[in-house]
Short mmCIF file of C-alpha atoms in Angstrom, two decimals:
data_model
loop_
_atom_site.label_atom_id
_atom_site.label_comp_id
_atom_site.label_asym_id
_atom_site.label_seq_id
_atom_site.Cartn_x
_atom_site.Cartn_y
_atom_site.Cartn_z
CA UNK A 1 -23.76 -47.57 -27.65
CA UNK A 2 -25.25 -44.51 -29.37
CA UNK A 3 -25.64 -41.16 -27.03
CA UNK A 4 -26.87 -37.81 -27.76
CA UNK A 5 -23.60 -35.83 -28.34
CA UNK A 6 -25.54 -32.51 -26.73
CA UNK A 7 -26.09 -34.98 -23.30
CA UNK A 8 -23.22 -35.90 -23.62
CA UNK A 9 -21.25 -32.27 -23.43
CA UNK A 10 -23.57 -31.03 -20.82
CA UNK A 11 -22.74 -34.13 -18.60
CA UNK A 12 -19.17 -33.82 -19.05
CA UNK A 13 -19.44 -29.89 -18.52
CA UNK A 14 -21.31 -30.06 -15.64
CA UNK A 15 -19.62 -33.33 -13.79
CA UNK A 16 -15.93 -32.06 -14.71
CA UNK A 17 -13.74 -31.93 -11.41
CA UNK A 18 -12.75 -28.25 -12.46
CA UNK A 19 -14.86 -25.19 -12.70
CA UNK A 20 -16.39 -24.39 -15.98
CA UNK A 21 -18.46 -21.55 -16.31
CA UNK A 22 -19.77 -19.29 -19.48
CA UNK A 23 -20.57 -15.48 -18.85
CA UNK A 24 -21.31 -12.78 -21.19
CA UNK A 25 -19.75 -9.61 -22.48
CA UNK A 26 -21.19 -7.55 -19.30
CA UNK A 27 -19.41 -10.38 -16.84
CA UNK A 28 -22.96 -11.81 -16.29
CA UNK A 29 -22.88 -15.74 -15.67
CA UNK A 30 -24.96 -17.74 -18.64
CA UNK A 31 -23.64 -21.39 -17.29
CA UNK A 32 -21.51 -22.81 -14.37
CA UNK A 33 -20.77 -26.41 -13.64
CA UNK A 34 -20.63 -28.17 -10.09
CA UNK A 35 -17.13 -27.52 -9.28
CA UNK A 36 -17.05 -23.97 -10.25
CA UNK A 37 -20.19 -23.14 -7.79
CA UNK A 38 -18.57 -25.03 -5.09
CA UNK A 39 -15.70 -22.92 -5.66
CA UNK A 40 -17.53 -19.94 -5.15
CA UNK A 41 -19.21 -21.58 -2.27
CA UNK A 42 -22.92 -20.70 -3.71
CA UNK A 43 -25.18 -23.60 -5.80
CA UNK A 44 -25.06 -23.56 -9.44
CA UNK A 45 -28.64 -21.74 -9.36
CA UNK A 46 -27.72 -18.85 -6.88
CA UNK A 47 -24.67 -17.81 -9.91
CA UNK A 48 -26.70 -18.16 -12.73
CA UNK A 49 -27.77 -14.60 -13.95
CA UNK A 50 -25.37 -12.82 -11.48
CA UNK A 51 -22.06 -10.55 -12.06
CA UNK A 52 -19.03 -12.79 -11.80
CA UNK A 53 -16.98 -9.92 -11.49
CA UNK A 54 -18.41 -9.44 -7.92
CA UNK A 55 -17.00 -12.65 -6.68
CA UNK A 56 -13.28 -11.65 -7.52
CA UNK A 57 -11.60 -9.83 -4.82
CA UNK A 58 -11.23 -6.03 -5.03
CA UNK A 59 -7.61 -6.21 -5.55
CA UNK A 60 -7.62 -8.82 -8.70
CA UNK A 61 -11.15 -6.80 -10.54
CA UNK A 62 -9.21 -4.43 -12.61
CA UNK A 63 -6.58 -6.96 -13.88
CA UNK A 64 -10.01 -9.40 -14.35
CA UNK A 65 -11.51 -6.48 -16.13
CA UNK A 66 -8.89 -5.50 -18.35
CA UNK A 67 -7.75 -9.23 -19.45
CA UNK A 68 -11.26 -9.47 -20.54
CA UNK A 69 -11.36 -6.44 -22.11
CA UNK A 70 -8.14 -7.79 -23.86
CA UNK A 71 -9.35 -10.67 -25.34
CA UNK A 72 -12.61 -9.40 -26.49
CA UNK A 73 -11.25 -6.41 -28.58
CA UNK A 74 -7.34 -7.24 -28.90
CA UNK A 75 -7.94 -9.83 -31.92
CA UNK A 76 -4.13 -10.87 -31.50
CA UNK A 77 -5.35 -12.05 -28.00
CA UNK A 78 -7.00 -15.62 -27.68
CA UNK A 79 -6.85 -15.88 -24.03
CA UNK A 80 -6.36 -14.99 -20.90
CA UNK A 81 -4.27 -16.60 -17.93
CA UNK A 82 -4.76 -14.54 -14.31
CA UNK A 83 -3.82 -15.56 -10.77
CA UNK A 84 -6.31 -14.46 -8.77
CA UNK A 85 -8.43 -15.04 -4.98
CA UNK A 86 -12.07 -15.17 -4.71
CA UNK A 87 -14.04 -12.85 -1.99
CA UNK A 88 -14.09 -13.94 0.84
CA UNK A 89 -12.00 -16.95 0.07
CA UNK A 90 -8.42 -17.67 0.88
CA UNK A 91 -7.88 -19.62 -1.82
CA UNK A 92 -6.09 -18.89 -4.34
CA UNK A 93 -7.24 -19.60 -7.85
CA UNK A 94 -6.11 -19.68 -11.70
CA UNK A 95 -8.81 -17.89 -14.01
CA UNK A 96 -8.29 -19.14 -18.10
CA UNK A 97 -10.51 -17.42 -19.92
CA UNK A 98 -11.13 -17.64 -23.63
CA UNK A 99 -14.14 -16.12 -26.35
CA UNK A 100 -16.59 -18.86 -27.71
CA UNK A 101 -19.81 -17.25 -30.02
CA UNK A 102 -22.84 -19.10 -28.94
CA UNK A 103 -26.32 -18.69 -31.06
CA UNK A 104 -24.44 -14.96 -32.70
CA UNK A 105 -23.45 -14.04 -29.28
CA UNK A 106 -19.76 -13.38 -27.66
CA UNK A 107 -19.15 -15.37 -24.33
CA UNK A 108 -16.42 -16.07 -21.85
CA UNK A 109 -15.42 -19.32 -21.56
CA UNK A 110 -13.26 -19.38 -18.02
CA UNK A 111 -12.07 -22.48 -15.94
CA UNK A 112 -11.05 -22.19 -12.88
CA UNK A 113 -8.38 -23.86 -10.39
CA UNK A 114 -7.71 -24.16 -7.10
CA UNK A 115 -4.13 -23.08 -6.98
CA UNK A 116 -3.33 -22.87 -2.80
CA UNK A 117 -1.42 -25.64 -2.73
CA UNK A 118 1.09 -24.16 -5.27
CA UNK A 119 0.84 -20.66 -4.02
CA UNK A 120 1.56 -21.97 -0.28
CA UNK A 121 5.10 -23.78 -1.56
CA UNK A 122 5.25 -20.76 -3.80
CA UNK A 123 5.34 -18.43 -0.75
CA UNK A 124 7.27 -21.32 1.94
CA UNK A 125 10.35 -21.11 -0.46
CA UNK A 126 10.34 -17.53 -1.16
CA UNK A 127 10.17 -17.13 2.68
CA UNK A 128 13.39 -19.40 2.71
CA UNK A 129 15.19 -17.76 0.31
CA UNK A 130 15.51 -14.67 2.34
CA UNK A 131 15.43 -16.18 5.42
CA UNK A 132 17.76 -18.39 8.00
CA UNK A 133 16.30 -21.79 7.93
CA UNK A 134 16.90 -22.05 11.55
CA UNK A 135 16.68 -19.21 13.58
CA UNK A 136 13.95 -17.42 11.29
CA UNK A 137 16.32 -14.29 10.89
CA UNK A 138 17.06 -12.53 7.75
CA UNK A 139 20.00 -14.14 5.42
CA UNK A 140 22.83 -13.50 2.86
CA UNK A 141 20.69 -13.54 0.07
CA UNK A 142 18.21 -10.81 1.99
CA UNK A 143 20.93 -8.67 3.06
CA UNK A 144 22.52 -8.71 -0.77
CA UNK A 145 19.21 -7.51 -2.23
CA UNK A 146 18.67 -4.71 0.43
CA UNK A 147 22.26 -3.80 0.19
CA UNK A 148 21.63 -3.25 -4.07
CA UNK A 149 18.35 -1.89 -3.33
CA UNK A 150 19.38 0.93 -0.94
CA UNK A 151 22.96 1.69 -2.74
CA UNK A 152 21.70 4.43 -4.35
CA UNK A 153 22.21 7.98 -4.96
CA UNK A 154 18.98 8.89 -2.95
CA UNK A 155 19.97 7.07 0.19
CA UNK A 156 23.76 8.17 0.72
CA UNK A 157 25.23 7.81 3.10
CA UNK A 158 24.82 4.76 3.83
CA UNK A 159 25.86 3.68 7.23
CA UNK A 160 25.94 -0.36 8.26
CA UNK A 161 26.10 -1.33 11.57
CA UNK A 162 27.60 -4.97 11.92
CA UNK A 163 27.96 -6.53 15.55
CA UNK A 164 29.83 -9.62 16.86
CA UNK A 165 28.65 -11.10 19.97
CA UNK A 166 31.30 -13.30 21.60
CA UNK A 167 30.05 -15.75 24.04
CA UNK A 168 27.56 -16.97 22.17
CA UNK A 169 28.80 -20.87 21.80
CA UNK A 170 28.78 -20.64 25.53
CA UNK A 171 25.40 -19.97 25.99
CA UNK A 172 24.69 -22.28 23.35
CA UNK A 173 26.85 -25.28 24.86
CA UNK A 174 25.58 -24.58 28.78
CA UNK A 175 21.34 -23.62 27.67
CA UNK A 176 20.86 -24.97 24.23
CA UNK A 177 20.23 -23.58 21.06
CA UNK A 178 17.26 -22.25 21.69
CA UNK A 179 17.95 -20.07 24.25
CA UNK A 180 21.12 -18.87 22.16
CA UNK A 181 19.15 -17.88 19.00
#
């Protein structure tokens, strides 16, 4: 079976299960596929011709800005990897952008991924890492990297407080556990 090889590329482009989109030197958005739109949460025809730069969130536009700004001038640059959220999104997202020159013009290729899932184990284990698995409180680990942080010239003297509580197995034998943490 023969196909056109241009049909071809737009279907694949524009049915991928990722978000594909092509925007030009001024961030302005030339092509987007399905999944990219549905990312944004507007259809493929409300993006076209609009800023892509205004659907990053204010805190990730300057790193956006500058890693384009890398890869456009920076020739020892060929891409661009940024972890980023969209407005008014809580997602979080992976932005891979790379230059393509289309009919003697510079564009941005960029794919996008929903990277929540990651980013919500990401931020689960970090939480356990400093924190008591079972009671929620702050652990060794925590109190090691405070005590390195603070033991410094700037913050002498440094007084620690420590506190036993005796009884404690008591309450935690006669009320339970929970009532004891």
């Amino acid at each position: 079976m023969q196909s056109d090889p241009l049909k071809l590329y737009y279907e694949i482009f524009h049915n991928a299960p990722i978000g594909y989109a092509l925007f030009d030197t001024k961030y302005i958005l030339y092509k987007v596929n399905r999944a990219f739109a549905k990312q944004i949460g507007l259809t493929e025809e409300q993006l076209i011709g609009t800023n892509c730069a205004d659907y990053i969130c204010a805190t990730n536009q300057a790193d956006f800005k500058d890693g384009i700004q890398k890869i456009l001038y920076d020739k020892s640059t060929t891409y661009m990897q940024l972890d980023l959220r969209i407005s008014e999104s809580k997602n979080y997202m992976k932005l891979i952008c790379n230059i393509i020159s289309l009919e003697d013009n510079l564009y941005i290729s960029a794919i996008l991924i929903d990277i929540t899932d990651e980013m919500d184990i990401f931020n689960q284990l970090e939480y356990l890492s400093f924190h008591d698995q079972l009671t929620g409180l702050y652990n060794r680990r925590f109190f090691d990297e405070e005590l390195s942080r603070l033991n410094v010239s700037r913050s002498l003297p440094l007084t620690l407080i420590i506190a036993d509580v005796n009884g404690l197995k008591l309450i935690n034998d006669s009320f339970g556990h929970k009532t004891g943490d």
